[in-house]
Coordinates of N, CA, C and O in Angstrom, one line a residue:
M1 N -2.0 13.4 -22.3 CA -1.6 13.8 -21.0 C -2.5 13.2 -20.0 O -3.8 13.3 -20.1
A2 N -2.0 12.5 -19.0 CA -2.8 11.8 -18.0 C -3.4 12.8 -17.0 O -2.7 13.8 -16.6
W3 N -4.6 12.6 -16.6 CA -5.2 13.5 -15.6 C -4.6 13.2 -14.2 O -4.4 12.0 -13.8
K4 N -4.2 14.2 -13.5 CA -3.6 14.1 -12.2 C -4.4 15.0 -11.2 O -4.4 16.2 -11.4
G5 N -5.0 14.3 -10.3 CA -5.8 15.1 -9.3 C -5.1 15.0 -7.9 O -4.1 14.4 -7.7
G6 N -5.7 15.6 -6.9 CA -5.2 15.5 -5.6 C -6.0 14.8 -4.6 O -5.9 14.9 -3.4
C7 N -7.0 14.0 -5.0 CA -7.9 13.3 -4.1 C -7.2 12.2 -3.3 O -7.6 11.9 -2.2
C8 N -6.3 11.5 -4.0 CA -5.6 10.4 -3.3 C -4.3 10.0 -4.0 O -4.1 10.6 -5.1
G9 N -3.5 9.1 -3.5 CA -2.3 8.8 -4.1 C -2.5 8.1 -5.5 O -1.7 8.3 -6.4
A10 N -3.7 7.5 -5.7 CA -3.9 6.8 -6.9 C -4.1 7.9 -8.0 O -3.6 7.6 -9.2
C11 N -4.7 9.0 -7.7 CA -4.9 10.0 -8.8 C -3.5 10.7 -9.2 O -3.4 11.1 -10.3
A12 N -2.6 10.7 -8.3 CA -1.3 11.3 -8.5 C -0.5 10.6 -9.6 O 0.3 11.1 -10.3
V13 N -0.7 9.3 -9.7 CA 0.0 8.5 -10.7 C -0.7 8.5 -12.1 O -0.1 8.0 -13.0
G14 N -1.9 9.0 -12.1 CA -2.6 9.0 -13.4 C -3.5 7.8 -13.5 O -3.4 6.8 -12.9
I15 N -4.5 8.0 -14.4 CA -5.6 7.1 -14.5 C -5.1 5.8 -15.1 O -5.4 4.7 -14.7
R16 N -4.2 5.8 -16.1 CA -3.7 4.6 -16.8 C -2.9 3.8 -15.8 O -3.1 2.6 -15.7
S17 N -2.1 4.4 -15.0 CA -1.3 3.7 -14.0 C -2.2 3.1 -13.0 O -2.0 2.0 -12.5
F18 N -3.2 3.8 -12.6 CA -4.2 3.4 -11.6 C -4.8 2.1 -12.1 O -4.9 1.1 -11.3
F19 N -5.3 2.1 -13.3 CA -6.0 0.9 -13.8 C -5.0 -0.3 -14.0 O -5.4 -1.4 -13.9
S20 N -3.8 0.0 -14.4 CA -2.8 -1.0 -14.5 C -2.5 -1.7 -13.2 O -2.3 -2.9 -13.1
L21 N -2.5 -0.9 -12.1 CA -2.4 -1.5 -10.8 C -3.6 -2.3 -10.3 O -3.4 -3.3 -9.6
I22 N -4.8 -1.9 -10.8 CA -6.0 -2.7 -10.5 C -5.9 -4.1 -11.1 O -6.2 -5.1 -10.5
A23 N -5.4 -4.1 -12.4 CA -5.3 -5.4 -13.1 C -4.1 -6.2 -12.8 O -4.0 -7.3 -13.2
A24 N -3.2 -5.7 -12.0 CA -1.9 -6.4 -11.7 C -2.0 -7.4 -10.6 O -2.7 -7.2 -9.6
E25 N -1.4 -8.5 -10.8 CA -1.1 -9.5 -9.8 C -2.3 -9.9 -8.9 O -2.2 -9.9 -7.7
G26 N -3.4 -10.2 -9.5 CA -4.5 -10.8 -8.8 C -5.4 -9.8 -8.0 O -6.1 -10.3 -7.2
T27 N -5.2 -8.6 -8.2 CA -6.1 -7.6 -7.5 C -7.6 -7.8 -7.7 O -8.4 -7.8 -6.8
L28 N -7.9 -8.0 -9.0 CA -9.3 -8.2 -9.3 C -9.9 -9.5 -8.7 O -11.0 -9.5 -8.1
A29 N -9.1 -10.6 -8.7 CA -9.6 -11.8 -8.2 C -9.7 -11.7 -6.6 O -10.7 -12.2 -6.0
R30 N -8.8 -11.1 -6.0 CA -8.8 -10.9 -4.5 C -10.0 -10.1 -4.1 O -10.7 -10.4 -3.2
S31 N -10.2 -9.0 -4.9 CA -11.3 -8.1 -4.6 C -12.7 -8.8 -4.8 O -13.6 -8.6 -4.0
A32 N -12.7 -9.6 -5.8 CA -14.0 -10.4 -6.1 C -14.3 -11.3 -5.0 O -15.4 -11.5 -4.5
K33 N -13.2 -12.0 -4.4 CA -13.4 -12.9 -3.3 C -13.9 -12.2 -2.1 O -14.9 -12.7 -1.4
V34 N -13.3 -11.1 -1.8 CA -13.8 -10.3 -0.6 C -15.2 -9.8 -0.8 O -16.0 -9.9 0.1
A35 N -15.5 -9.3 -2.0 CA -16.9 -8.9 -2.3 C -17.9 -10.0 -2.2 O -19.0 -9.8 -1.6
L36 N -17.5 -11.2 -2.6 CA -18.5 -12.3 -2.6 C -18.7 -12.7 -1.1 O -19.9 -12.9 -0.7
I37 N -17.7 -12.7 -0.3 CA -17.9 -13.1 1.1 C -18.6 -12.0 1.9 O -19.6 -12.3 2.5
V38 N -18.1 -10.8 1.8 CA -18.6 -9.7 2.6 C -20.0 -9.3 2.1 O -20.9 -9.1 2.9
G39 N -20.2 -9.3 0.8 CA -21.5 -9.0 0.2 C -22.6 -9.9 0.6 O -23.7 -9.5 0.8
T40 N -22.2 -11.2 0.6 CA -23.2 -12.2 1.0 C -23.6 -12.1 2.4 O -24.8 -12.1 2.7
I41 N -22.6 -11.9 3.3 CA -22.9 -11.7 4.7 C -23.8 -10.5 4.9 O -24.8 -10.5 5.6
L42 N -23.4 -9.4 4.3 CA -24.2 -8.1 4.4 C -25.6 -8.3 3.8 O -26.6 -7.7 4.3
T43 N -25.7 -9.0 2.7 CA -27.0 -9.2 2.1 C -27.9 -10.0 3.0 O -29.1 -9.7 3.2
L44 N -27.4 -11.0 3.6 CA -28.2 -11.8 4.5 C -28.6 -11.0 5.8 O -29.7 -11.1 6.3
I45 N -27.7 -10.1 6.2 CA -28.1 -9.3 7.4 C -29.2 -8.3 7.0 O -30.2 -8.1 7.7
N46 N -29.0 -7.6 5.8 CA -29.9 -6.5 5.4 C -31.2 -7.0 4.8 O -32.2 -6.4 4.9
Q47 N -31.1 -8.1 4.0 CA -32.3 -8.5 3.2 C -32.8 -9.9 3.7 O -33.7 -10.4 3.1
G48 N -32.1 -10.5 4.7 CA -32.5 -11.8 5.1 C -33.9 -12.0 5.6 O -34.6 -13.0 5.2
G49 N -34.4 -11.0 6.3 CA -35.8 -11.1 6.8 C -36.8 -11.1 5.6 O -37.7 -11.9 5.6
A50 N -36.5 -10.3 4.6 CA -37.4 -10.2 3.5 C -37.3 -11.5 2.7 O -38.4 -12.1 2.2
I51 N -36.1 -12.0 2.5 CA -35.9 -13.3 1.7 C -36.6 -14.4 2.4 O -37.3 -15.3 1.8
C52 N -36.5 -14.5 3.8 CA -37.2 -15.6 4.5 C -38.7 -15.5 4.5 O -39.4 -16.5 4.6
Q53 N -39.2 -14.3 4.3 CA -40.7 -14.2 4.2 C -41.2 -14.3 2.8 O -42.4 -14.2 2.5
G54 N -40.3 -14.6 1.8 CA -40.7 -14.8 0.5 C -40.8 -13.5 -0.3 O -41.3 -13.4 -1.4
I55 N -40.4 -12.4 0.3 CA -40.4 -11.1 -0.4 C -39.1 -10.9 -1.2 O -38.1 -11.2 -0.7
P56 N -39.3 -10.6 -2.5 CA -38.0 -10.4 -3.2 C -37.2 -9.2 -2.7 O -37.7 -8.2 -2.3
P57 N -35.9 -9.4 -2.7 CA -35.0 -8.3 -2.1 C -35.0 -7.1 -3.1 O -35.3 -7.2 -4.3
V58 N -34.6 -6.0 -2.5 CA -34.5 -4.8 -3.3 C -33.1 -4.9 -4.1 O -32.1 -4.9 -3.5
W59 N -33.2 -5.2 -5.4 CA -32.0 -5.6 -6.2 C -30.9 -4.5 -6.2 O -29.7 -4.8 -6.2
W60 N -31.3 -3.3 -6.3 CA -30.3 -2.2 -6.4 C -29.5 -2.2 -5.1 O -28.3 -1.9 -5.1
K61 N -30.2 -2.5 -3.9 CA -29.4 -2.5 -2.7 C -28.5 -3.7 -2.6 O -27.4 -3.7 -2.1
V62 N -28.9 -4.9 -3.2 CA -28.1 -6.0 -3.2 C -26.8 -5.8 -4.1 O -25.7 -6.1 -3.7
V63 N -27.0 -5.1 -5.2 CA -25.9 -4.8 -6.1 C -24.9 -3.9 -5.4 O -23.7 -4.1 -5.4
L64 N -25.4 -2.9 -4.7 CA -24.5 -2.0 -3.9 C -23.8 -2.7 -2.8 O -22.7 -2.4 -2.4
T65 N -24.5 -3.7 -2.2 CA -24.0 -4.4 -1.1 C -22.8 -5.2 -1.5 O -21.8 -5.4 -0.7
Y66 N -22.7 -5.7 -2.8 CA -21.6 -6.4 -3.3 C -20.5 -5.4 -3.9 O -19.3 -5.7 -3.8
A67 N -21.0 -4.3 -4.4 CA -20.1 -3.3 -5.1 C -19.2 -2.6 -4.1 O -18.0 -2.4 -4.3
V68 N -19.7 -2.2 -2.9 CA -19.0 -1.5 -2.0 C -17.8 -2.2 -1.5 O -16.6 -1.7 -1.5
P69 N -17.9 -3.5 -1.0 CA -16.7 -4.2 -0.6 C -15.7 -4.4 -1.7 O -14.5 -4.4 -1.5
Y70 N -16.2 -4.6 -2.9 CA -15.3 -4.8 -4.1 C -14.5 -3.5 -4.3 O -13.2 -3.6 -4.4
I71 N -15.1 -2.4 -4.3 CA -14.4 -1.1 -4.5 C -13.4 -0.8 -3.3 O -12.3 -0.4 -3.6
V72 N -13.9 -1.1 -2.1 CA -13.0 -0.8 -0.9 C -11.8 -1.7 -1.0 O -10.6 -1.3 -0.7
S73 N -12.0 -3.0 -1.3 CA -10.9 -3.9 -1.4 C -9.9 -3.6 -2.5 O -8.7 -3.6 -2.3
T74 N -10.4 -3.2 -3.6 CA -9.6 -2.8 -4.7 C -8.8 -1.5 -4.4 O -7.6 -1.4 -4.6
H75 N -9.4 -0.5 -3.8 CA -8.8 0.7 -3.5 C -7.7 0.4 -2.4 O -6.6 1.0 -2.5
G76 N -8.0 -0.4 -1.5 CA -7.0 -0.8 -0.4 C -5.7 -1.4 -1.0 O -4.6 -1.1 -0.7
S77 N -6.0 -2.3 -2.0 CA -4.9 -3.0 -2.6 C -4.0 -2.1 -3.5 O -2.8 -2.1 -3.4
V78 N -4.7 -1.2 -4.2 CA -3.9 -0.3 -5.1 C -3.2 0.7 -4.2 O -2.0 1.1 -4.4
S79 N -3.8 1.2 -3.1 CA -3.2 2.1 -2.2 C -1.9 1.5 -1.5 O -0.9 2.2 -1.4
A80 N -2.0 0.3 -1.2 CA -0.9 -0.4 -0.6 C 0.2 -0.5 -1.5 O 1.4 -0.3 -1.2
R81 N -0.1 -0.8 -2.8 CA 1.0 -0.9 -3.8 C 1.6 0.5 -4.1 O 2.8 0.6 -4.2
L82 N 0.8 1.5 -4.1 CA 1.3 2.9 -4.3 C 2.2 3.3 -3.1 O 3.3 3.9 -3.3
S83 N 1.8 2.9 -1.9 CA 2.5 3.3 -0.7 C 3.9 2.5 -0.7 O 4.9 3.1 -0.4
K84 N 3.8 1.3 -1.1 CA 5.0 0.5 -1.1 C 6.0 1.0 -2.2 O 7.2 1.2 -2.0
S85 N 5.4 1.4 -3.3 CA 6.2 2.0 -4.4 C 6.8 3.3 -4.0 O 8.0 3.5 -4.3
A86 N 6.1 4.1 -3.4 CA 6.6 5.4 -2.9 C 7.6 5.3 -1.9 O 8.6 6.0 -1.9
H87 N 7.5 4.3 -1.0 CA 8.5 4.0 0.1 C 9.8 3.6 -0.5 O 10.8 4.0 -0.1
V88 N 9.7 2.7 -1.5 CA 10.9 2.2 -2.2 C 11.6 3.3 -2.9 O 12.8 3.4 -2.9
Q89 N 10.9 4.2 -3.6 CA 11.5 5.3 -4.4 C 12.1 6.3 -3.5 O 13.1 6.9 -3.9
T90 N 11.6 6.6 -2.3 CA 12.1 7.6 -1.4 C 13.0 7.1 -0.4 O 13.6 8.0 0.4
A91 N 13.2 5.9 -0.2 CA 14.1 5.3 0.8 C 15.5 5.7 0.5 O 16.0 5.6 -0.6
A92 N 16.2 6.1 1.6 CA 17.6 6.5 1.4 C 18.5 5.2 1.3 O 18.1 4.2 2.0
P93 N 19.5 5.2 0.6 CA 20.4 4.0 0.5 C 21.1 3.8 1.8 O 21.4 4.7 2.6
P94 N 21.3 2.5 2.2 CA 22.0 2.2 3.4 C 23.4 2.7 3.4 O 24.0 2.8 2.4
P95 N 23.9 3.1 4.6 CA 25.3 3.5 4.6 C 26.3 2.4 4.2 O 26.0 1.2 4.4
M96 N 27.3 2.8 3.5 CA 28.3 1.8 3.0 C 29.6 1.9 3.8 O 30.0 3.0 4.2
H97 N 30.2 0.8 4.0 CA 31.5 0.7 4.6 C 32.5 0.4 3.6 O 32.5 -0.6 2.9
G98 N 33.4 1.4 3.3 CA 34.4 1.2 2.3 C 33.8 1.5 0.9 O 32.6 1.7 0.7
G99 N 34.7 1.6 -0.1 CA 34.2 1.9 -1.5 C 33.7 3.3 -1.6 O 34.1 4.2 -0.8
T100 N 32.8 3.5 -2.5 CA 32.3 4.9 -2.7 C 30.9 5.0 -2.1 O 30.3 4.0 -1.8
G101 N 30.4 6.2 -2.0 CA 29.1 6.4 -1.4 C 29.2 7.0 0.0 O 30.2 7.4 0.4
V102 N 28.1 6.9 0.7 CA 28.0 7.4 2.0 C 28.8 6.5 2.9 O 28.6 5.3 2.9
Q103 N 29.7 7.0 3.7 CA 30.5 6.1 4.6 C 30.2 6.5 6.0 O 30.0 7.6 6.4
T104 N 30.1 5.4 6.8 CA 29.9 5.6 8.3 C 31.2 5.3 9.0 O 31.8 4.2 8.7
P105 N 31.7 6.2 9.8 CA 32.9 6.0 10.5 C 32.8 4.8 11.5 O 31.8 4.7 12.1
K106 N 33.8 4.1 11.6 CA 33.9 3.0 12.6 C 34.3 3.6 13.9 O 35.3 4.2 14.1
I107 N 33.4 3.4 14.9 CA 33.7 3.9 16.2 C 34.0 2.8 17.2 O 33.2 1.9 17.3
E108 N 35.1 2.8 17.8 CA 35.5 1.8 18.7 C 35.7 2.5 20.1 O 36.2 3.6 20.1
Q109 N 35.5 1.8 21.1 CA 35.7 2.3 22.4 C 37.0 1.7 23.0 O 37.2 0.5 22.9
S110 N 37.9 2.6 23.4 CA 39.2 2.2 23.9 C 39.7 3.1 25.0 O 39.0 3.3 26.0
R111 N 40.8 3.8 24.8 CA 41.4 4.6 25.8 C 41.0 6.1 25.7 O 41.6 6.9 26.3
G112 N 40.1 6.4 24.8 CA 39.7 7.8 24.7 C 40.6 8.6 23.7 O 40.5 9.9 23.8
K113 N 41.4 8.0 22.9 CA 42.2 8.7 22.0 C 41.5 8.9 20.7 O 40.7 8.1 20.3
I114 N 41.8 10.0 20.0 CA 41.2 10.2 18.7 C 42.1 9.6 17.6 O 43.3 9.8 17.6
D115 N 41.5 8.7 16.8 CA 42.2 8.1 15.7 C 42.0 8.9 14.4 O 40.9 8.8 13.8
P116 N 43.0 9.7 14.0 CA 42.8 10.5 12.8 C 42.6 9.7 11.5 O 42.1 10.2 10.5
S117 N 43.0 8.4 11.5 CA 42.8 7.6 10.3 C 41.3 7.4 10.0 O 41.0 7.0 8.8
L118 N 40.5 7.6 11.0 CA 39.1 7.3 10.7 C 38.4 8.6 10.2 O 37.2 8.5 9.8
A119 N 39.0 9.7 10.2 CA 38.4 10.9 9.7 C 38.5 10.8 8.2 O 39.5 10.6 7.6
D120 N 37.3 11.1 7.6 CA 37.2 10.9 6.1 C 36.5 12.0 5.5 O 35.2 12.1 5.5
G121 N 37.2 13.0 4.9 CA 36.6 14.0 4.1 C 35.4 14.8 4.8 O 34.3 14.8 4.3
G122 N 35.7 15.4 5.9 CA 34.6 16.1 6.6 C 33.9 15.3 7.7 O 33.1 15.9 8.4
V123 N 34.1 14.0 7.7 CA 33.5 13.2 8.8 C 34.3 13.4 10.0 O 35.5 13.3 10.0
T124 N 33.7 13.7 11.1 CA 34.4 13.9 12.4 C 35.1 12.7 12.8 O 34.6 11.6 12.7
A125 N 36.4 12.9 13.3 CA 37.2 11.7 13.7 C 36.5 11.0 14.9 O 35.9 11.7 15.7
A126 N 36.6 9.8 14.9 CA 36.0 9.0 16.0 C 36.9 8.8 17.1 O 38.1 8.8 17.0
I127 N 36.4 8.7 18.3 CA 37.2 8.5 19.5 C 37.3 7.0 19.6 O 36.4 6.2 19.7
V128 N 38.6 6.5 19.7 CA 38.9 5.1 19.9 C 39.7 4.9 21.1 O 40.4 5.7 21.6

């Protein structure tokens, strides 16, 4: 049984689904590119003075400086996919004209007469 928590949308789908979304369609590569660019910029900002003076940087800070943008980018990508998936699953089907399903009456503006042929099974007759 998959663990389901309430901390975010990712937890609601279960850990296996979460990791499958992380590995899907280039998420890892995209997150790695973001981490490389953002991590390098932040490392230069935070450790640049020490590096220029010949002092070795604090390595655990450098690792965290790259890890945080990687995690944020990955979480954002997975959250977007979950949101898109939830939107697709909960979206109502568009109204149909003719055939079966939800029907939208055709409303035409004319002389203000009610056209009873447009009334369909509980749908209010349209004024034409």
